mmCIF file of C-alpha atoms and ligand atoms in Angstrom:
data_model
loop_
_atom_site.group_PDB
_atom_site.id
_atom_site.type_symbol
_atom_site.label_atom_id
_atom_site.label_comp_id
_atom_site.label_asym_id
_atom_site.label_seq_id
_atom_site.Cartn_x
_atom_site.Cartn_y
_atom_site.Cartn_z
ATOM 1 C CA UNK A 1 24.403 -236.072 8.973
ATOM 2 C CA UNK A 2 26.201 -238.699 7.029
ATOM 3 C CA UNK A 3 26.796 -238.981 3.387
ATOM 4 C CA UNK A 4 25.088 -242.117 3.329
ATOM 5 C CA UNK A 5 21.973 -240.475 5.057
ATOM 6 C CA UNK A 6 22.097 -237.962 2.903
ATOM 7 C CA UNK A 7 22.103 -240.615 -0.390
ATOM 8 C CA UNK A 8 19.441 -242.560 1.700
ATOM 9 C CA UNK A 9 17.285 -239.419 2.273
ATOM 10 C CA UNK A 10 17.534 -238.417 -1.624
ATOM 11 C CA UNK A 11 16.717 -241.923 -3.213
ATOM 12 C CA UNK A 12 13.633 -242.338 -0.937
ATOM 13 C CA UNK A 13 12.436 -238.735 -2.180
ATOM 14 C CA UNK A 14 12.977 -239.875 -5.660
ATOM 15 C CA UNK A 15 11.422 -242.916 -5.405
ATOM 16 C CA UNK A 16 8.362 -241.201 -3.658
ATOM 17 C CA UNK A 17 8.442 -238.533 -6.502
ATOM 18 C CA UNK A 18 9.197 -241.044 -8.907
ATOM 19 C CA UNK A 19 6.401 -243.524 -7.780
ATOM 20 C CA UNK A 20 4.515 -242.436 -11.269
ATOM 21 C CA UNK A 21 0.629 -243.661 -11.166
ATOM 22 C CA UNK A 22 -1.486 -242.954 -14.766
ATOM 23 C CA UNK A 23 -1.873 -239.737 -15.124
ATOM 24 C CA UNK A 24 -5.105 -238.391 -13.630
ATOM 25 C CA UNK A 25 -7.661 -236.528 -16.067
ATOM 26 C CA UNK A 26 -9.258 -233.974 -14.392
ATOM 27 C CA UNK A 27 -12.848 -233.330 -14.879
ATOM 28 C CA UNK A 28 -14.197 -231.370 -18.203
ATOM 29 C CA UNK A 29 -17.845 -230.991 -18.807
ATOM 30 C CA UNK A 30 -19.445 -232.140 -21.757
ATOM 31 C CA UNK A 31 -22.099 -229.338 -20.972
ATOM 32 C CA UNK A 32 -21.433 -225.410 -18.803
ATOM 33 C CA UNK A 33 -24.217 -223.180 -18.162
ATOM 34 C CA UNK A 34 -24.485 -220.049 -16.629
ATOM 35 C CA UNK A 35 -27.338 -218.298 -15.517
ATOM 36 C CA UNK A 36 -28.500 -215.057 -16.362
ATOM 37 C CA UNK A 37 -27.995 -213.866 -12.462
ATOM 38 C CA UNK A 38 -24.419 -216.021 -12.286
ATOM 39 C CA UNK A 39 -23.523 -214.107 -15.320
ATOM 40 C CA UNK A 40 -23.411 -211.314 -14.185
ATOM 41 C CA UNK A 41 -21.265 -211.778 -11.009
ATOM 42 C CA UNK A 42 -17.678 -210.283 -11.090
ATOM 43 C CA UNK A 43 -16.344 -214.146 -9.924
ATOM 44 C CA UNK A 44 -19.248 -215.824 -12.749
ATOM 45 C CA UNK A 45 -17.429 -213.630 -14.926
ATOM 46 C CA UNK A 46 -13.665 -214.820 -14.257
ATOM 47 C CA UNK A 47 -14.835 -218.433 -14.009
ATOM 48 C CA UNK A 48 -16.588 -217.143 -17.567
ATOM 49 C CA UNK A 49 -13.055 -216.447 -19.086
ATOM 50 C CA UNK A 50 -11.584 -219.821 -17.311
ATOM 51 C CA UNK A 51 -13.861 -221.877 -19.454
ATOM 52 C CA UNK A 52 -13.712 -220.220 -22.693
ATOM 53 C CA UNK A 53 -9.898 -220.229 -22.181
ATOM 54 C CA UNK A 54 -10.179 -224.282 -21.946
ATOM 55 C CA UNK A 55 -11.980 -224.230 -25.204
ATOM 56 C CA UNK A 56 -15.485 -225.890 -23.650
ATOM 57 C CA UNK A 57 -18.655 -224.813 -24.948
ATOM 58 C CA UNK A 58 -20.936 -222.440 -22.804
ATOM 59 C CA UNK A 59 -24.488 -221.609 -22.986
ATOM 60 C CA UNK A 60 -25.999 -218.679 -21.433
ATOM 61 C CA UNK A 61 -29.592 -218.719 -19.821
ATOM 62 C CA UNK A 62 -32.126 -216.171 -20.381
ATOM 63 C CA UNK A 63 -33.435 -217.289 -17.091
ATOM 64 C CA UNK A 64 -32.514 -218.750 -13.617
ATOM 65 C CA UNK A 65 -33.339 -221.863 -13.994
ATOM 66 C CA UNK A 66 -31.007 -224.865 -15.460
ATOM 67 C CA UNK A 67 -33.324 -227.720 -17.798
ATOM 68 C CA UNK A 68 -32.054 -230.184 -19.859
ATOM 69 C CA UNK A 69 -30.747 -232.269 -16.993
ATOM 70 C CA UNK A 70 -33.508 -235.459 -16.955
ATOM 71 C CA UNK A 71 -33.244 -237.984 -19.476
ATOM 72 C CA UNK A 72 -35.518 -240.869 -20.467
ATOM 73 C CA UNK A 73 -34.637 -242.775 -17.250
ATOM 74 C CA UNK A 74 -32.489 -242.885 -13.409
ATOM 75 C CA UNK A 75 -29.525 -243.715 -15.050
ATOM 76 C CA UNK A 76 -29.652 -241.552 -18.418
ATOM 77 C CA UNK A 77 -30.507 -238.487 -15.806
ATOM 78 C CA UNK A 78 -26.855 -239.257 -14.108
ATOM 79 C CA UNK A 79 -25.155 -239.404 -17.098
ATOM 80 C CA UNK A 80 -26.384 -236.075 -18.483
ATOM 81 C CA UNK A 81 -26.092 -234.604 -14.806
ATOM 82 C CA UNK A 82 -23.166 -235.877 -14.033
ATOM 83 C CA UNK A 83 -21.257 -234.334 -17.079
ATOM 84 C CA UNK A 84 -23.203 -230.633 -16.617
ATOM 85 C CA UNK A 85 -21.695 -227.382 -14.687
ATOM 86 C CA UNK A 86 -23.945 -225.239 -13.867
ATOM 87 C CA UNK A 87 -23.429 -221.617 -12.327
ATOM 88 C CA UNK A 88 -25.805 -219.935 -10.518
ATOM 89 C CA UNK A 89 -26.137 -218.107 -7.273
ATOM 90 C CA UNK A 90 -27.408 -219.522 -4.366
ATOM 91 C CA UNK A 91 -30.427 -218.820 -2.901
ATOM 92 C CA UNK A 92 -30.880 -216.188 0.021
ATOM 93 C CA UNK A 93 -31.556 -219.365 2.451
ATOM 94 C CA UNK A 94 -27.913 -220.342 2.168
ATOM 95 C CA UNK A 95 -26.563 -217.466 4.313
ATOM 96 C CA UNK A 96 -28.306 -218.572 7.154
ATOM 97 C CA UNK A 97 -25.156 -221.069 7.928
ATOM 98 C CA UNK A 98 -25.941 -224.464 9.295
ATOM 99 C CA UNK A 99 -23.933 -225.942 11.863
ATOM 100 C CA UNK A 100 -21.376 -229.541 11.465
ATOM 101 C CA UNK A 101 -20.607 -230.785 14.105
ATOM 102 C CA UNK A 102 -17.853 -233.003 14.705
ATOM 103 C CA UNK A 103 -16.185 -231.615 11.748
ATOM 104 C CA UNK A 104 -16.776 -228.000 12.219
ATOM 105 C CA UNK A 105 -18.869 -225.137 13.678
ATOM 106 C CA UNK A 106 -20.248 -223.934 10.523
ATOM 107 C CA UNK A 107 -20.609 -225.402 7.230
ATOM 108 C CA UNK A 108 -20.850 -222.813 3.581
ATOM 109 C CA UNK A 109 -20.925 -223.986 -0.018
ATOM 110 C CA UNK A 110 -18.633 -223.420 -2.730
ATOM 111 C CA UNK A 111 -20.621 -226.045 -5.355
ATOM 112 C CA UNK A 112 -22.519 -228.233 -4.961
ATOM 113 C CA UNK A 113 -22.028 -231.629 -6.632
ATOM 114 C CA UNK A 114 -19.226 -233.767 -7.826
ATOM 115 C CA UNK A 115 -18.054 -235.355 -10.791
ATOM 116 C CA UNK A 116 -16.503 -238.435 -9.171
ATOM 117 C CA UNK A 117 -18.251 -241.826 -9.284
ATOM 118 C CA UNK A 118 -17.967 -242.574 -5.928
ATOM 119 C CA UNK A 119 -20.291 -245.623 -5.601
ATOM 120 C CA UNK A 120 -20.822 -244.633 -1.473
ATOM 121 C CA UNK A 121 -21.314 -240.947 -2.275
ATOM 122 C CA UNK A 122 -22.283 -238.892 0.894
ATOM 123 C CA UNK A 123 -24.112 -236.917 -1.136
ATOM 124 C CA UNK A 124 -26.999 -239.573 -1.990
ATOM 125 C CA UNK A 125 -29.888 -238.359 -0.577
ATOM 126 C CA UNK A 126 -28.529 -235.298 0.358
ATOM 127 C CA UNK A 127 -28.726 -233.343 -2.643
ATOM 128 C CA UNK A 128 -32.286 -233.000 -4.382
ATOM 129 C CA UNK A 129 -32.819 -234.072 -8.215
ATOM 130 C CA UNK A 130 -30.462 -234.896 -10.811
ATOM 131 C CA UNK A 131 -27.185 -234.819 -9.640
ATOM 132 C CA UNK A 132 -25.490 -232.036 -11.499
ATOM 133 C CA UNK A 133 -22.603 -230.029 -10.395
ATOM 134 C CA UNK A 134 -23.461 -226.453 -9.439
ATOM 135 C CA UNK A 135 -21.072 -224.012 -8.967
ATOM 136 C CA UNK A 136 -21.990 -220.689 -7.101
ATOM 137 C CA UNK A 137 -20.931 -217.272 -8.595
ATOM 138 C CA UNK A 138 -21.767 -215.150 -5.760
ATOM 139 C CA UNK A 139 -18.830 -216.371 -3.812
ATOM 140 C CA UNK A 140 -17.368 -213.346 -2.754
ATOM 141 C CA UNK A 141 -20.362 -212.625 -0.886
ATOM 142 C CA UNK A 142 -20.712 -216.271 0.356
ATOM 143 C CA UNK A 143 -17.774 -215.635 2.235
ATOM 144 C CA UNK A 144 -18.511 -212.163 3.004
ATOM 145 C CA UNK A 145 -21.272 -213.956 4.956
ATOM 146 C CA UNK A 146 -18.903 -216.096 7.223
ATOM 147 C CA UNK A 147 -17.559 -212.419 8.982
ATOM 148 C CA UNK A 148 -21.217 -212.852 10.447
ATOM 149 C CA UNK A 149 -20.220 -216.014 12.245
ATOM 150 C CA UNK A 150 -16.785 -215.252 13.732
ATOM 151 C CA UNK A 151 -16.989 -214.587 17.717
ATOM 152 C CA UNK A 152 -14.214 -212.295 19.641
ATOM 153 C CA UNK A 153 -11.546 -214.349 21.328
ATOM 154 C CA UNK A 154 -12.701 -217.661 19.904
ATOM 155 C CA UNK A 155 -11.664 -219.715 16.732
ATOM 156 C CA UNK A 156 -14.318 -220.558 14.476
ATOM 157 C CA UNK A 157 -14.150 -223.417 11.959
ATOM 158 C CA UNK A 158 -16.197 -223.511 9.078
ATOM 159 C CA UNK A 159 -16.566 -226.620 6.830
ATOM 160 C CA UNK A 160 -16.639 -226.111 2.794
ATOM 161 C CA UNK A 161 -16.364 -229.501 1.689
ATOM 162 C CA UNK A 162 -19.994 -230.952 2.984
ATOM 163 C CA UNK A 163 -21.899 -231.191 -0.540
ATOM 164 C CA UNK A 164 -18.876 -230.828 -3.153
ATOM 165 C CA UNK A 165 -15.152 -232.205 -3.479
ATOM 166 C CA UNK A 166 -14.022 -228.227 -3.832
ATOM 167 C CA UNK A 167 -10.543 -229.525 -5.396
ATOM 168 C CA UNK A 168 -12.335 -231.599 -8.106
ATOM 169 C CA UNK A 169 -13.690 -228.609 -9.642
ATOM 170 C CA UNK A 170 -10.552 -226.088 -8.873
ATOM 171 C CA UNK A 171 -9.117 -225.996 -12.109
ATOM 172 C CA UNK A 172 -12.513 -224.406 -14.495
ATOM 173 C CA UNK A 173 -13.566 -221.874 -10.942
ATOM 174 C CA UNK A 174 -10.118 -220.927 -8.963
ATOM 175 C CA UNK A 175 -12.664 -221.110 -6.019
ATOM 176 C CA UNK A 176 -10.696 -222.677 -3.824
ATOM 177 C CA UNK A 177 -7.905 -220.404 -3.988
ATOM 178 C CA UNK A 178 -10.295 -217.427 -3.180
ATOM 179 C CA UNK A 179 -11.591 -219.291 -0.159
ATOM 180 C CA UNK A 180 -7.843 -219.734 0.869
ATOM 181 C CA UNK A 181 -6.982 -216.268 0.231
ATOM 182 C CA UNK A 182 -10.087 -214.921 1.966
ATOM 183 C CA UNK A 183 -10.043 -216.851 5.338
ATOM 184 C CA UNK A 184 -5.827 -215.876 5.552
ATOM 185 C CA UNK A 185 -6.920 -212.479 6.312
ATOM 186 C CA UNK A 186 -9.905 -213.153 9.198
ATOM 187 C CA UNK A 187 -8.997 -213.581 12.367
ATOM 188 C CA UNK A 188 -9.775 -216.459 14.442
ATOM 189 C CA UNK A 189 -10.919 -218.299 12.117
ATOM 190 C CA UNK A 190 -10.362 -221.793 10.369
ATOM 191 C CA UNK A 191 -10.908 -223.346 7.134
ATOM 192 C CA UNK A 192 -11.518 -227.071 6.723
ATOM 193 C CA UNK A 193 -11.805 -228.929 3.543
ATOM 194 C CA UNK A 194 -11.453 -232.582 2.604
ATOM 195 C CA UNK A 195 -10.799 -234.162 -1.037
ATOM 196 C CA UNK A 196 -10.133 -237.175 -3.194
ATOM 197 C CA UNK A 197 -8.486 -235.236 -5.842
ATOM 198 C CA UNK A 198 -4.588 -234.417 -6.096
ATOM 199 C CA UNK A 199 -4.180 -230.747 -8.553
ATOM 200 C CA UNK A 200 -2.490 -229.229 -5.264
ATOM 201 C CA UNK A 201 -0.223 -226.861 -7.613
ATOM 202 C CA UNK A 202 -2.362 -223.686 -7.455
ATOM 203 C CA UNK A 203 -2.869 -224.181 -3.882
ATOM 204 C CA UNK A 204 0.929 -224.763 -2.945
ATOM 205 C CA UNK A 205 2.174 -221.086 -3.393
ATOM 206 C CA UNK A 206 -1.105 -219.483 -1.366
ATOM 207 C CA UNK A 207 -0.243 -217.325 1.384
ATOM 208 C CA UNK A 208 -2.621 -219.267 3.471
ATOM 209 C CA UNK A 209 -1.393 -217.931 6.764
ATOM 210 C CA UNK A 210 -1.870 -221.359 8.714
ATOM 211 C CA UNK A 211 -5.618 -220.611 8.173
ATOM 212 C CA UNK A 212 -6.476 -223.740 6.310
ATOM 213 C CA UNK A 213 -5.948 -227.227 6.658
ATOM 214 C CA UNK A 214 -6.134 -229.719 3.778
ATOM 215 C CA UNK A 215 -7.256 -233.106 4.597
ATOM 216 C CA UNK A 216 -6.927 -235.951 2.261
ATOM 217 C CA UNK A 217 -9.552 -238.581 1.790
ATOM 218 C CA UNK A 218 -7.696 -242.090 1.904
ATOM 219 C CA UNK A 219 -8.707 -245.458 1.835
ATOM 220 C CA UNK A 220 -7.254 -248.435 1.724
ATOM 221 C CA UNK A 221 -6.367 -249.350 -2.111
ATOM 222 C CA UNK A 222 -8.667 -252.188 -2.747
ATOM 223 C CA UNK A 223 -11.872 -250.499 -1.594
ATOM 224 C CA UNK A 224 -10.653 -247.271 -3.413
ATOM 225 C CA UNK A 225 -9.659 -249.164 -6.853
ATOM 226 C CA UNK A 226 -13.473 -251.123 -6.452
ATOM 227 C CA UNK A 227 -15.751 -248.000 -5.175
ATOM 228 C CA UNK A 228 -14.453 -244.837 -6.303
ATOM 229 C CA UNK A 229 -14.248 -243.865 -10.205
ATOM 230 C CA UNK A 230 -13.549 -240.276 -11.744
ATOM 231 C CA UNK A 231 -10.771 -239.779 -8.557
ATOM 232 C CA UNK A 232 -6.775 -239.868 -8.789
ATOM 233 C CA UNK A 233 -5.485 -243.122 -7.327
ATOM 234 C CA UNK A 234 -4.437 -243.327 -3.329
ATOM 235 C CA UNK A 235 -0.778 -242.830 -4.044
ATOM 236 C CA UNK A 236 -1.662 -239.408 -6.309
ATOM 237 C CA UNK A 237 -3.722 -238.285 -3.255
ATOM 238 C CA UNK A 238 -0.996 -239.599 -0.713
ATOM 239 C CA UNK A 239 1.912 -237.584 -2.789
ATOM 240 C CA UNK A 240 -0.566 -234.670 -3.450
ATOM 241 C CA UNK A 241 -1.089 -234.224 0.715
ATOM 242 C CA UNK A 242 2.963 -234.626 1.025
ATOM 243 C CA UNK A 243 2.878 -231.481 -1.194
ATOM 244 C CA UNK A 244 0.569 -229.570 0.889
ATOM 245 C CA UNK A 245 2.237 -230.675 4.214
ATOM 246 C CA UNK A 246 5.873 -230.110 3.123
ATOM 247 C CA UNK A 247 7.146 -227.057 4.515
ATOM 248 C CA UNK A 248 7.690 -224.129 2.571
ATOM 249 C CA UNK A 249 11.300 -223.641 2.998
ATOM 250 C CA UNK A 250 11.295 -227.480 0.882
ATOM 251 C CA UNK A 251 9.075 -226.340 -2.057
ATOM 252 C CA UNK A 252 5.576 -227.358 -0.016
ATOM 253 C CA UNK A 253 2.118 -225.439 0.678
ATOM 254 C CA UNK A 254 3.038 -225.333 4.515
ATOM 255 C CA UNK A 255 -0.298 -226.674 5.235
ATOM 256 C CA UNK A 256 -1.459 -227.908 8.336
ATOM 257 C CA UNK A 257 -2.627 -231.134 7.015
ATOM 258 C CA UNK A 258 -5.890 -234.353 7.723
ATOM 259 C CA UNK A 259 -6.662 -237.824 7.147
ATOM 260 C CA UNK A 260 -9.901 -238.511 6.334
ATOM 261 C CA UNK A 261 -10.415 -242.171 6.503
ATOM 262 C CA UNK A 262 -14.059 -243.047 5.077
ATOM 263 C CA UNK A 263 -15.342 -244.723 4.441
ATOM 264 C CA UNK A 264 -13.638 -247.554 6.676
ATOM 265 C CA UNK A 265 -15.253 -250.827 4.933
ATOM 266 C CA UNK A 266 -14.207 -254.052 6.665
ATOM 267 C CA UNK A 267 -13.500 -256.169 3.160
ATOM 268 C CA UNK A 268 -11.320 -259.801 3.665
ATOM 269 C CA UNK A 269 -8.468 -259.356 5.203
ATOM 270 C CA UNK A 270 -9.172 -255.594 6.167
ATOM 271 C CA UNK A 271 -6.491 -255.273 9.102
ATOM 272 C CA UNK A 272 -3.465 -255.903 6.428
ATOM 273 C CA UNK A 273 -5.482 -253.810 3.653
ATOM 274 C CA UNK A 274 -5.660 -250.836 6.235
ATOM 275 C CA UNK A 275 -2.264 -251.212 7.904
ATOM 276 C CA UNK A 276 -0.566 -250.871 4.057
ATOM 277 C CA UNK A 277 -2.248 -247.573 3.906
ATOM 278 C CA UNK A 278 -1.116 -246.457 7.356
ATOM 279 C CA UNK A 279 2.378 -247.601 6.396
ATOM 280 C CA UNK A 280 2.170 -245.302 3.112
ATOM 281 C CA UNK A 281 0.878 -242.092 5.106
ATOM 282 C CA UNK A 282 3.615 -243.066 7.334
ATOM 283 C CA UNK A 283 6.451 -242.963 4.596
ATOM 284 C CA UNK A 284 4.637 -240.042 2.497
ATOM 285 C CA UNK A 285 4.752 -237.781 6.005
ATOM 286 C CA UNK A 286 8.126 -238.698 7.221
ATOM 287 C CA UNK A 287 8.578 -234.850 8.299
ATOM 288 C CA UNK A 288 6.985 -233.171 11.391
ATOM 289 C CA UNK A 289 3.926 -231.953 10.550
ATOM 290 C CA UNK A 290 0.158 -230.531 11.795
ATOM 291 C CA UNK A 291 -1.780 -233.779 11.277
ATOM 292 C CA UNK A 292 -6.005 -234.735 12.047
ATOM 293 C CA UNK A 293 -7.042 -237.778 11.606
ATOM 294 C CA UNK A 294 -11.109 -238.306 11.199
ATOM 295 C CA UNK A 295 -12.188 -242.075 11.396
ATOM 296 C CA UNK A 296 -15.656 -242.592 9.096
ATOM 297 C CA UNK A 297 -16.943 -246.583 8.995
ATOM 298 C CA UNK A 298 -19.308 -247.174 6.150
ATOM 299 C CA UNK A 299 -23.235 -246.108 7.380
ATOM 300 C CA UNK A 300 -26.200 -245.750 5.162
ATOM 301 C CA UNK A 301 -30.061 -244.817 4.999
ATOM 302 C CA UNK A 302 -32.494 -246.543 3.388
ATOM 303 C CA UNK A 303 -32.811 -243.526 1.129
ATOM 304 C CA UNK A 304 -29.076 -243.093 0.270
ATOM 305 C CA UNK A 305 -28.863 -247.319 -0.202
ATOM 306 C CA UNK A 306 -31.835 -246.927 -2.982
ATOM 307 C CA UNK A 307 -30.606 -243.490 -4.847
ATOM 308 C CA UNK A 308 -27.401 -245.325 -4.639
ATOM 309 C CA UNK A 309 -28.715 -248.666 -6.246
ATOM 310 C CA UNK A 310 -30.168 -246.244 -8.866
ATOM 311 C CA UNK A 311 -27.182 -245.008 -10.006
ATOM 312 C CA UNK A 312 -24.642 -248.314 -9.275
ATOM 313 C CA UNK A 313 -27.093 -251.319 -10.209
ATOM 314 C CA UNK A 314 -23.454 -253.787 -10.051
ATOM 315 C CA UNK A 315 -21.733 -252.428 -7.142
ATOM 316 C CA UNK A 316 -19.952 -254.698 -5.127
ATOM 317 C CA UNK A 317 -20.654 -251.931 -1.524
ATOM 318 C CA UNK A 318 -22.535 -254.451 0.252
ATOM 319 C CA UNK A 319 -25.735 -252.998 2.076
ATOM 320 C CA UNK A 320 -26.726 -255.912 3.313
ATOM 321 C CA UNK A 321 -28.348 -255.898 6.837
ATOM 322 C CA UNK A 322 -26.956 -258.247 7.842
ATOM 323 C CA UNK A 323 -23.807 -257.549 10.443
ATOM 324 C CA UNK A 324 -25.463 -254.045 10.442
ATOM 325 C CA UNK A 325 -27.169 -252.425 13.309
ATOM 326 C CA UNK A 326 -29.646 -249.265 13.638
ATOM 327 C CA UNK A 327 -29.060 -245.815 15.378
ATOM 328 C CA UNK A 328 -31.863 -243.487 14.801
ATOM 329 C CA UNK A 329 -31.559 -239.577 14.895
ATOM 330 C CA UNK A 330 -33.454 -237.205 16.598
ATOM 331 C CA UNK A 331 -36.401 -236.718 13.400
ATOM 332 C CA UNK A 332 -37.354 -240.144 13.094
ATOM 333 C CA UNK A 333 -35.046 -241.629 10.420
ATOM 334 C CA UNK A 334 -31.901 -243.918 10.656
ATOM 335 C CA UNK A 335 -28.882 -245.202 9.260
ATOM 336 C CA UNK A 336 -27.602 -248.801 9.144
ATOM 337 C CA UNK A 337 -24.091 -248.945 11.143
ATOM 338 C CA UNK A 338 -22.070 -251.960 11.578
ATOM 339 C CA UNK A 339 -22.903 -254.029 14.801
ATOM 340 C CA UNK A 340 -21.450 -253.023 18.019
ATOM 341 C CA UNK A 341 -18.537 -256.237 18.181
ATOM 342 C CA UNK A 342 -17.252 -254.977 14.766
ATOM 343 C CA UNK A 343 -17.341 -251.728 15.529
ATOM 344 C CA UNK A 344 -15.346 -252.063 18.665
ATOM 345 C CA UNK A 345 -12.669 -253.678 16.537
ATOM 346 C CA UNK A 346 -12.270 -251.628 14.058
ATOM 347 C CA UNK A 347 -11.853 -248.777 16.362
ATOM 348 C CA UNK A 348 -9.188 -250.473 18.690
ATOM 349 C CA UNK A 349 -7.427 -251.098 15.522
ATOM 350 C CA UNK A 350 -7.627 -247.632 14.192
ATOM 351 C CA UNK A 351 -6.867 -246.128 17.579
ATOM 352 C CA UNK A 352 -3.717 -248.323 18.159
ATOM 353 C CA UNK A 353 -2.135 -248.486 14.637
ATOM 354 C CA UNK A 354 -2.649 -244.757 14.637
ATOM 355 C CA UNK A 355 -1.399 -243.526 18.006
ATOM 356 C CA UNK A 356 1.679 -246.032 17.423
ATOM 357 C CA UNK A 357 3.083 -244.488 13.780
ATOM 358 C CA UNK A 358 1.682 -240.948 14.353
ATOM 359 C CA UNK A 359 2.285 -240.251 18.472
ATOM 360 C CA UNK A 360 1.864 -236.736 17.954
ATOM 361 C CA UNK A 361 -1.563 -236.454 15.464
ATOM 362 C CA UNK A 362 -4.584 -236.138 16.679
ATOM 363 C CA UNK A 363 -7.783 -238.252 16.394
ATOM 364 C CA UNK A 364 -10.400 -235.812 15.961
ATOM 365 C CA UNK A 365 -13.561 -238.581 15.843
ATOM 366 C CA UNK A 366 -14.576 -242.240 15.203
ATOM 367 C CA UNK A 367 -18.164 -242.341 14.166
HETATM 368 S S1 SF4 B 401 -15.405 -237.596 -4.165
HETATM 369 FE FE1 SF4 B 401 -16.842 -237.416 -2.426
HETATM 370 S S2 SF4 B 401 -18.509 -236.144 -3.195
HETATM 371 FE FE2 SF4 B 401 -17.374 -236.885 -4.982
HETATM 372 S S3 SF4 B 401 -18.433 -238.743 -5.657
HETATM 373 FE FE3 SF4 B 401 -16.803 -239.357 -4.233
HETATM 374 S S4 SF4 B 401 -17.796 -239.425 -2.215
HETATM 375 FE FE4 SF4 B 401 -19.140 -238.268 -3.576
#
């Protein structure tokens, strides 16, 4: 390799290390409670001494049952929910594990909740009542509960990333690095979870065994700066998943990595928006690496647009009808999709721009 490579090599590094956004704040409740069951749980316990040991206050119920969270109207009740972690443990129901497809087999829950402001949140309408962010202290035997799923001779993937952003809450629980450590040791087995946020550092030094693969929400800058509060900026997350992806041998997690793109919006001028975002995966992954891509364009329900609405009264998400078309599900309900023309070119795009920079990732869905 030539000196000059060399130099070249080192400057873009620094520049890509150097590439300094505001420093992210992550997440500290004005409000924790634990339940009297959560308590009492060995893991409610350490996540006990996390928060003390970050100086936030704590109550402790005498009961199971969190109050407090409603106030005098919809947008008072997200406020005060929205700034509340709660532990508890979850009910019995939630060992019978549901399946998810295309992501996964199986989907389990770490939390529940999120303290971003995401102003498309998947989890409108998903999650019943005030949207607080639950965190569940019987995790040890949540994943205890997986063995139950595995199959001899075949992988199984399990989801943990379907009602929470697990990252966005690492820092008071250290769930995710249980999770991590946990699925290392099971065979066939794999561990998917996606995230907005970038606090990689605990996660980097895991023994994770190839078990796990970190996938990075992304979306292109001007629909991320406009519809997604409370989360690092794209080039934190971008430089956060070049962390994770980096081989260990250069100071990286080793990960076998994703790109989540969702939700794909087509805004003015989308094809240049999107193509600077490919362009910075491209530069930030510049290594040979493990890499998913999963394609998301922007759907709603009636009930998620009006929850939604609720909570975001000046959003600038359109959910219009118009350039929207309906595909109903097997109970009765539906979702507004964008019309079939659009759709077609948004997926040619995607398809093409992708194949072309990454010729050796591979595109897991386009829904
Ligand atoms: S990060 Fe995900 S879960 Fe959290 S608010 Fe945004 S869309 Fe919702």
């Amino acid at each position: 390799m030539s000196l000059l490579k060399i130099l070249d090599d080192i400057t873009a590094e620094s520049k890509l290390l150097n590439d300094k956004q505001k420093p992210f704040k992550l997440w500290m409740p004005k409000r924790v409670v634990f339940t009297a069951d959560a308590i009492k749980e060995p893991y409610g316990e350490k996540i006990y001494e996390r928060i003390k040991g970050l100086g936030l206050p704590i109550e402790v119920a005498q009961n199971n049952r969190i109050t407090g969270l409603r106030g005098k109207d919809e947008r008072e009740t997200y406020r005060i929910a929205k700034s509340t972690l709660a532990i508890v443990n979850t009910p019995p129901s939630a060992f019978n594990l549901r399946p998810i497809p295309p992501s996964a087999d199986w989907q389990f829950h770490l939390a529940e909740g999120c303290p971003a402001h995401c102003q498309y949140c998947y989890l409108a309408g998903s999650l019943s009542g005030p949207p607080a962010i639950r965190v569940f202290a019987n995790l040890p035997q949540i994943l205890q509960n997986t063995i139950r799923f595995q199959r001899l001779n075949q992988v199984v993937s399990y989801e943990a990333s379907c009602y929470t952003d697990p990252l966005s809450l690492e820092h008071l629980t250290g769930g995710l690095e249980e999770t991590i450590k946990f699925f290392a040791e099971q065979p066939n087995t794999h561990l998917r979870f996606v995230t907005k946020f970038d606090n990689v550092d605990s996660l980097i030094r895991l023994d994770h065994n190839g078990k796990t693969r970190f996938r990075c929400s992304l979306n292109a800058d001007i629909v991320s700066k406009r519809l997604e509060g409370g989360t690092p900026s794209v080039q934190s997350r971008l430089a956060a998943l070049r962390k994770m992806a980096l081989p260990k041998s250069l100071g990286g997690g080793g990960y076998p990595v994703g790109v989540v793109l969702a939700p794909i919006i087509p805004v003015p001028n989308w094809e240049m928006h999107y193509s600077k975002l490919l362009d910075d995966i491209e530069t930030h992954l510049n290594f040979e690496t493990d890499l998913t891509f999963e394609l998301i364009t922007h759907r709603f329900t009636p009930g998620s647009r009006d929850i939604l609405l609720g909570w975001y009264p000046n959003t600038s998400l359109d959910f219009g009808e118009e350039n929207r078309a309906i595909k109903r599900n097997k109970f009765g309900g539906h979702k507004y999709v964008f019309v079939k023309d659009l759709m077609t070119q948004l997926k040619t795009f995607f398809q093409n721009e992708i194949s072309r920079r990454f010729p050796n990732a591979k595109i897991l869905y386009w829904t």
